[in-house]
Short mmCIF file of C-alpha atoms in Angstrom, two decimals:
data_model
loop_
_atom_site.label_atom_id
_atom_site.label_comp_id
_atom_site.label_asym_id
_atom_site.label_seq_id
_atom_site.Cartn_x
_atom_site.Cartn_y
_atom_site.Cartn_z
CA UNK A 1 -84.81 11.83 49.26
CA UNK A 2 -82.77 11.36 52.11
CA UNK A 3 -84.31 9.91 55.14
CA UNK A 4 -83.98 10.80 58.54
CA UNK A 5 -80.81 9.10 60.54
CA UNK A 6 -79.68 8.87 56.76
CA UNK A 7 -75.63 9.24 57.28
CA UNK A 8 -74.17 12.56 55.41
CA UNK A 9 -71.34 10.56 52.96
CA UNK A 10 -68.14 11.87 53.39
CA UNK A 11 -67.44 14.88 50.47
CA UNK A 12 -64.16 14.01 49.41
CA UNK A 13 -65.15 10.41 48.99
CA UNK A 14 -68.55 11.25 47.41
CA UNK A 15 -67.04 13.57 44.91
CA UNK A 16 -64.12 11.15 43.88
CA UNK A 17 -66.17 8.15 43.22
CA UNK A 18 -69.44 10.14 41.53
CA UNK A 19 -67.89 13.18 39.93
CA UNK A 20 -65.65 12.37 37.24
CA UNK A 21 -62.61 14.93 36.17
CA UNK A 22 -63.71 16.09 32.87
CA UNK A 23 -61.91 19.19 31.32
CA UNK A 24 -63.75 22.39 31.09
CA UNK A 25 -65.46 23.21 28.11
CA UNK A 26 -63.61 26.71 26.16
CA UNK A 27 -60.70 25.76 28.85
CA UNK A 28 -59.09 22.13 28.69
CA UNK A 29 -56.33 23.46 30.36
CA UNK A 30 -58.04 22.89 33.55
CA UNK A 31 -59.98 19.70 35.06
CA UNK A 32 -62.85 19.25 37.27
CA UNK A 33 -64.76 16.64 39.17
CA UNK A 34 -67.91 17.58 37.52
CA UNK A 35 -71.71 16.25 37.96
CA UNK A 36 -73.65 14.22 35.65
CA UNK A 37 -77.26 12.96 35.19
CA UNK A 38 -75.99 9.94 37.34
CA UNK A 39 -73.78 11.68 40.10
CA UNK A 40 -77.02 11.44 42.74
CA UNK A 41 -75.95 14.85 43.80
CA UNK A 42 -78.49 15.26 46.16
CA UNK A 43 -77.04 12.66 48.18
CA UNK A 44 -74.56 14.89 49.46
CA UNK A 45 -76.15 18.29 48.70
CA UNK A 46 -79.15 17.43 50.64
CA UNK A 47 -82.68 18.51 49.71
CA UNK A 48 -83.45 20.46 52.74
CA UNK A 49 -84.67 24.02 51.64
CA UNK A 50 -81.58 25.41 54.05
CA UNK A 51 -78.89 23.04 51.93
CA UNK A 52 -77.04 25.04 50.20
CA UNK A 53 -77.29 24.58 45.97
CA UNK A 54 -74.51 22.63 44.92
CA UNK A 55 -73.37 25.24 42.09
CA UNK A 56 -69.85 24.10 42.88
CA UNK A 57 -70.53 20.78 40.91
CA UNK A 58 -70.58 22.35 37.85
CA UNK A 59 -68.20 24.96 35.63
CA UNK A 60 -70.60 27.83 35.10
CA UNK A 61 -70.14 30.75 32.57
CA UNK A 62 -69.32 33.58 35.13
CA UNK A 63 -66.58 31.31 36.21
CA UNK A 64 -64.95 30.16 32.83
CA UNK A 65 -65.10 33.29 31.65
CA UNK A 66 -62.98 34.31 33.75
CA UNK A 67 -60.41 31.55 33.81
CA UNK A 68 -60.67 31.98 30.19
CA UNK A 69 -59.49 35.74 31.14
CA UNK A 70 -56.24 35.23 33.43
CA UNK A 71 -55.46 32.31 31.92
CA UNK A 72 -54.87 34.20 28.54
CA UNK A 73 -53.46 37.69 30.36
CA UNK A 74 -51.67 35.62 33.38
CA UNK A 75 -50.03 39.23 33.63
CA UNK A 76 -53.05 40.18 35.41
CA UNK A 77 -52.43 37.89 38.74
CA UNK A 78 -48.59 37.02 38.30
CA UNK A 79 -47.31 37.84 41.41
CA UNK A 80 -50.54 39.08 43.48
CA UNK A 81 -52.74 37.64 45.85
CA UNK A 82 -55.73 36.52 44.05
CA UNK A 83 -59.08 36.00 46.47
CA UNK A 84 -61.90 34.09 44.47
CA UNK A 85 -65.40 34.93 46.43
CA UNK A 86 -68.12 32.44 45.94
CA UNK A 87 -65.08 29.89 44.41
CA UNK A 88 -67.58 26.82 43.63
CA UNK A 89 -65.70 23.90 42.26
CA UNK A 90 -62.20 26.38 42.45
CA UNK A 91 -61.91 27.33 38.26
CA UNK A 92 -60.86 30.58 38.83
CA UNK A 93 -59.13 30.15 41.74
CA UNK A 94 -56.95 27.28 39.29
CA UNK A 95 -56.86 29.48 36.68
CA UNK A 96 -55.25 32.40 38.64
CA UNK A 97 -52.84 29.88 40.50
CA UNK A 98 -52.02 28.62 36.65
CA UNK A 99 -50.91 31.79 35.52
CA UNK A 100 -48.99 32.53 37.97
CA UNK A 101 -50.23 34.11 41.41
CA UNK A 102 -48.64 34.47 44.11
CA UNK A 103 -50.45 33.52 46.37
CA UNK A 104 -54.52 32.32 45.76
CA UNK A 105 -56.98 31.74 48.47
CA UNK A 106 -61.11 30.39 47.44
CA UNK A 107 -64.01 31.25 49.50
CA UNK A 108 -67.19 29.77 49.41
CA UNK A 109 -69.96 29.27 52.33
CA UNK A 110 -70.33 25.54 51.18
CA UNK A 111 -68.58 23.42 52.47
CA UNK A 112 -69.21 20.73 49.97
CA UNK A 113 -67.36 23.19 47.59
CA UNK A 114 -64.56 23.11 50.13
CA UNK A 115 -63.79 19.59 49.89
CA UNK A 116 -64.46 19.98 45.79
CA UNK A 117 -61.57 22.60 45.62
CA UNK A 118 -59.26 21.03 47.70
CA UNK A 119 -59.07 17.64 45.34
CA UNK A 120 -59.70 20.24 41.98
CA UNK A 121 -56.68 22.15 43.39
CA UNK A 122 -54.35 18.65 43.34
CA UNK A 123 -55.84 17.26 40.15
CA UNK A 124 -54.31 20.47 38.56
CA UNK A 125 -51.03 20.60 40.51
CA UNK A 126 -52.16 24.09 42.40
CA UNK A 127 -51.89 25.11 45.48
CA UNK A 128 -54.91 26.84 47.10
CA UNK A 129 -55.70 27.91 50.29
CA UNK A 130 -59.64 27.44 50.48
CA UNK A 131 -61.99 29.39 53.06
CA UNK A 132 -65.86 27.99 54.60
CA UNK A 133 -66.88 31.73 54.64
CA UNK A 134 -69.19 34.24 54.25
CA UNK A 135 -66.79 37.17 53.99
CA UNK A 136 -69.25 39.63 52.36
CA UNK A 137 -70.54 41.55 55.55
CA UNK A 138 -66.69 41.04 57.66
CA UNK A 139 -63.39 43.49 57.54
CA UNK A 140 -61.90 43.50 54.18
CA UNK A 141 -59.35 40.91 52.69
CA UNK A 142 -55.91 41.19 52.44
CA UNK A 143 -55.57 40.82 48.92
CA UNK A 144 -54.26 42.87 46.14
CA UNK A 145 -56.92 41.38 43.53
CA UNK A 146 -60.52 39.75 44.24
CA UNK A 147 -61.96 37.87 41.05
CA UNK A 148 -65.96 36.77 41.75
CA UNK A 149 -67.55 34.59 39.11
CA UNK A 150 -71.21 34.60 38.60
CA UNK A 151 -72.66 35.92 42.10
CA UNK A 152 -75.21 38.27 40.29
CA UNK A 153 -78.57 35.27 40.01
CA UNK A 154 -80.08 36.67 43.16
CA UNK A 155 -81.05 39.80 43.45
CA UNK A 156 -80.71 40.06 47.36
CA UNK A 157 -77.13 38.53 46.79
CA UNK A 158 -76.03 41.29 44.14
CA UNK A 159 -77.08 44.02 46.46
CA UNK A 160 -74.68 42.69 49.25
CA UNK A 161 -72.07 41.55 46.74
CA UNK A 162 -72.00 44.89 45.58
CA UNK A 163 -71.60 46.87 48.61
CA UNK A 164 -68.74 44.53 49.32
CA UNK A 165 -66.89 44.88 46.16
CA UNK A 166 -67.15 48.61 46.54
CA UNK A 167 -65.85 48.73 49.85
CA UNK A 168 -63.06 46.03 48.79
CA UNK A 169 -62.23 49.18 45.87
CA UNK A 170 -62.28 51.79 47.88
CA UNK A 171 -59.39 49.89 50.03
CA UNK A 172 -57.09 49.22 46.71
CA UNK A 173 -58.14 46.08 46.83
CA UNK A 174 -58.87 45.73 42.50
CA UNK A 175 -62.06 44.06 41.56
CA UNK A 176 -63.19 42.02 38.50
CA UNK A 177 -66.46 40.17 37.37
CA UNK A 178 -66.98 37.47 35.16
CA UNK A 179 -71.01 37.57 34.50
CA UNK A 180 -73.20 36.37 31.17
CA UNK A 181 -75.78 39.24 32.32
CA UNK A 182 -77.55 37.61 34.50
CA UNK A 183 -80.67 39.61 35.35
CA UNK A 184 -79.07 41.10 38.58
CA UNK A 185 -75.71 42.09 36.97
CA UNK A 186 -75.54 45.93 37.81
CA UNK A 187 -73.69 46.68 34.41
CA UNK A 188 -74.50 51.05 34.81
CA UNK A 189 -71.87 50.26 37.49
CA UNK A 190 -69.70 48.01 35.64
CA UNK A 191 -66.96 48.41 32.63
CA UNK A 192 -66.56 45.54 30.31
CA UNK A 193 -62.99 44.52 29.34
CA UNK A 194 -63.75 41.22 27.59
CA UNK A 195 -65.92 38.73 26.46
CA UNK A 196 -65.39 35.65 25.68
CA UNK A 197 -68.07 32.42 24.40
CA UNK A 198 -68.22 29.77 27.01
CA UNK A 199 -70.02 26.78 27.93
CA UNK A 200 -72.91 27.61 31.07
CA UNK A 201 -75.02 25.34 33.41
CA UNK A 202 -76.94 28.40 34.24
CA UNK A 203 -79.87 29.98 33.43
CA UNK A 204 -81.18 26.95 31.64
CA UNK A 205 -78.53 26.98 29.08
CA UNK A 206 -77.89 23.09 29.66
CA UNK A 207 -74.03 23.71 29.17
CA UNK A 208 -74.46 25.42 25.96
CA UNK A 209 -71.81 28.65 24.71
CA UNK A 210 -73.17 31.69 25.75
CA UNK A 211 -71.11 35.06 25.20
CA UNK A 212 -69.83 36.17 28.60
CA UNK A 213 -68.18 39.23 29.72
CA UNK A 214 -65.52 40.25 32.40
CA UNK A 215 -66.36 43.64 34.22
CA UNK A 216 -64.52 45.92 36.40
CA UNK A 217 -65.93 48.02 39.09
CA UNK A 218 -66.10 51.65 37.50
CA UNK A 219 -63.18 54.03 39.32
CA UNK A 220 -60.88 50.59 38.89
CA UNK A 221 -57.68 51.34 37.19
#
């Protein structure tokens, strides 16, 4: 555990000498620093009950799934403004600059993820404009599509998530989910367009397939 007076590494350093760029499972069209039994994660995560989880160092199914999506229908983003909410390491956010965005911008309120999507972004010859943010309770985005990949494991979270995408639709602003059910997925609200098998770090899956789905927000297109 990290001591007191213990110095916080530098993330960018951290990540490029104890994350190694592995492709991502169901998607080798896309690279990430990702963590291993040996990474000593905690070392920059911190262990502090306020530290924010380091999801971001790991390609989870809500995610891929969607990369998996706009990466196989790029005409979904070509041309738009693509905003990824709760980014993590930056998949979809790569995935949407990959096929063909316009422009892409990643949010997440970690900064740890920050510095992840910033060297994720180069290692995949994007360009990304990435946000330390909680957006979900400020004035909406100006973007023409917001993508948000696996934000449904807490049920508090889904309940503010939710308000926000629904706000974000009433706007214009067009919505879509990439979820494998998780327990707090609101799917009476949702319409599935796809599903896809991908590899998940969630749930206790240990990076096995799962099936996962991409949603819309009923009343979307």
């Amino acid at each position: 555990m990290k001591r007191p007076g213990m110095q916080q590494p530098d993330p960018v350093a951290f990540i490029k000498a104890n994350l190694p760029i592995l492709p991502v499972p169901s998607i080798p069209e896309i690279r990430l620093h990702t963590a291993g039994p040996a990474s000593g994660l905690w070392r920059l995560a911190g262990r502090r009950e306020a530290d924010p989880a380091p999801y971001w160092a790991y390609p989870w199914a809500g995610g891929a799934v969607l990369a998996r999506h706009l990466l196989d229908r790029p005409e979904i983003v070509v041309g738009r403004r693509v905003l990824d909410l709760g980014a993590g390491s930056g998949l979809v956010a790569i995935a949407a600059a990959k096929a063909g965005a316009a422009a892409v911008t990643a949010v997440d309120i970690d900064a740890n993820a920050i510095a992840a999507i910033g060297l994720n972004a180069a290692i995949n010859g994007v360009n990304i404009a990435a946000v330390v943010a909680d957006i979900i309770g400020d004035s909406l985005p100006e973007t023409d599509l917001l993508v948000v990949g696996d934000l449904f494991y807490d049920p508090a979270l889904a309940l503010r998530v939710m308000a926000f995408l629904r706000r974000c639709q009433t706007s214009g602003i067009e919505v879509l989910i990439g979820d494998p059910e998780r327990a707090y997925l609101p799917q009476d609200e949702l319409r599935r367009i796809a599903t896809h098998a991908v590899a998940d770090f969630g749930g206790g899956s240990r990076g096995g397939a799962v099936p996962a789905g991409v949603f819309s927000l009923f009343g979307n297109g």
